[in-house]
Amino acid sequence: MSQLTHTLLFPIVIEKKHPVTHEIEIEELKPAGFTVTMRRPKAKDMRAFDRHGDAEIAGVIELIIACSNLGTIEVENLDADDFGALGNLLAPKSPGGQQTGTSA
């Protein structure tokens, strides 16, 4: 099975409020340069788009979670550039919709 990879351009971080001081603390989940490995999606993985209807971003998040070595919290906190790159790796090469005939 072929694997796809993407090297993170930006670290995956989450912000937490300290329970006592209420200061914002940054926790790094994955550093920039971390290699994300992904498997090619299967038809069953593509159901993510059915479950989310017009919410395309939610479908892509679910697909990345299913096909990568990242967990839910990590995918939800990806930088937009890394998220776009991972989504593009998984994008189907041809449209999956029903073909229409010629106009009358």
Coordinates of C-alpha atoms in Angstrom, one line a residue:
M1 CA 0.0 0.0 0.0
S2 CA 1.5 3.4 -1.0
Q3 CA 1.9 5.9 1.8
L4 CA 1.7 9.6 1.4
T5 CA 3.7 12.0 3.5
H6 CA 3.7 15.6 4.4
T7 CA 6.2 17.4 6.6
L8 CA 4.5 19.9 8.9
L9 CA 5.3 23.5 8.1
F10 CA 4.1 24.7 11.5
P11 CA 3.9 23.1 14.9
I12 CA 0.6 21.8 16.1
V13 CA -0.1 23.7 19.3
I14 CA -3.0 24.1 21.7
E15 CA -3.5 26.9 24.1
K16 CA -4.5 26.1 27.7
K17 CA -5.4 28.4 30.5
H18 CA -3.5 27.7 33.7
P19 CA -6.0 26.7 36.4
V20 CA -4.5 29.0 39.1
T21 CA -2.8 31.9 37.3
H22 CA -5.1 31.9 34.4
E23 CA -2.2 32.6 32.1
I24 CA -2.3 31.1 28.6
E25 CA 0.1 28.2 28.2
I26 CA 1.1 26.8 24.9
E27 CA 1.4 23.0 24.6
E28 CA 3.2 21.7 21.5
L29 CA 1.6 18.5 20.3
K30 CA 3.8 18.0 17.2
P31 CA 6.8 20.1 16.1
A32 CA 7.3 21.7 12.7
G33 CA 9.2 19.2 10.6
F34 CA 7.1 16.2 12.0
T35 CA 6.3 13.8 9.1
V36 CA 2.7 13.0 8.8
T37 CA 2.1 9.7 7.1
M38 CA -1.2 9.0 5.4
R39 CA -2.6 6.0 3.7
R40 CA -4.7 6.4 0.6
P41 CA -8.3 6.7 1.5
K42 CA -10.7 3.9 0.8
A43 CA -14.3 4.2 -0.3
K44 CA -15.5 3.7 3.3
D45 CA -13.4 6.6 4.4
M46 CA -15.1 8.9 1.8
R47 CA -18.4 8.4 3.7
A48 CA -17.1 11.2 5.9
F49 CA -18.4 13.6 3.3
D50 CA -21.9 12.0 3.3
R51 CA -22.1 12.4 7.1
H52 CA -21.2 16.0 7.0
G53 CA -23.3 17.1 4.0
D54 CA -22.2 20.6 2.9
A55 CA -19.8 20.9 5.8
E56 CA -16.8 20.1 3.6
I57 CA -14.2 21.1 6.2
A58 CA -15.7 18.7 8.8
G59 CA -15.5 15.9 6.2
V60 CA -11.9 16.7 5.4
I61 CA -11.0 16.7 9.2
E62 CA -12.7 13.3 9.6
L63 CA -10.9 11.9 6.5
I64 CA -7.5 13.1 7.8
I65 CA -8.1 11.6 11.2
A66 CA -9.0 8.3 9.6
C67 CA -6.1 8.2 7.2
S68 CA -3.2 9.7 9.1
N69 CA -1.0 9.1 12.1
L70 CA -2.5 12.2 13.8
G71 CA -5.2 12.1 16.5
T72 CA -8.4 14.1 16.6
I73 CA -7.0 16.9 18.8
E74 CA -3.9 17.2 16.5
V75 CA -5.9 17.4 13.3
E76 CA -8.3 20.0 14.8
N77 CA -5.4 22.2 15.7
L78 CA -3.4 22.0 12.4
D79 CA -2.3 25.3 10.9
A80 CA -4.4 26.2 7.9
D81 CA -1.5 25.7 5.5
D82 CA -0.7 22.2 6.8
F83 CA -4.5 21.3 6.8
G84 CA -4.8 22.4 3.2
A85 CA -1.7 20.3 2.1
L86 CA -3.0 17.2 3.9
G87 CA -6.5 17.7 2.4
N88 CA -5.0 18.0 -1.1
L89 CA -3.0 14.7 -0.6
L90 CA -6.3 12.9 0.1
A91 CA -8.4 14.7 -2.5
P92 CA -10.0 12.3 -5.0
K93 CA -8.4 12.6 -8.5
S94 CA -11.7 12.5 -10.3
P95 CA -15.2 13.8 -9.4
G96 CA -17.4 11.2 -7.7
G97 CA -20.7 12.7 -8.7
Q98 CA -23.1 11.3 -11.2
Q99 CA -22.3 12.2 -14.8
T100 CA -24.9 14.1 -16.7
G101 CA -25.9 13.9 -20.3
T102 CA -25.7 16.5 -22.9
S103 CA -28.2 19.4 -22.8
A104 CA -31.4 19.1 -24.8

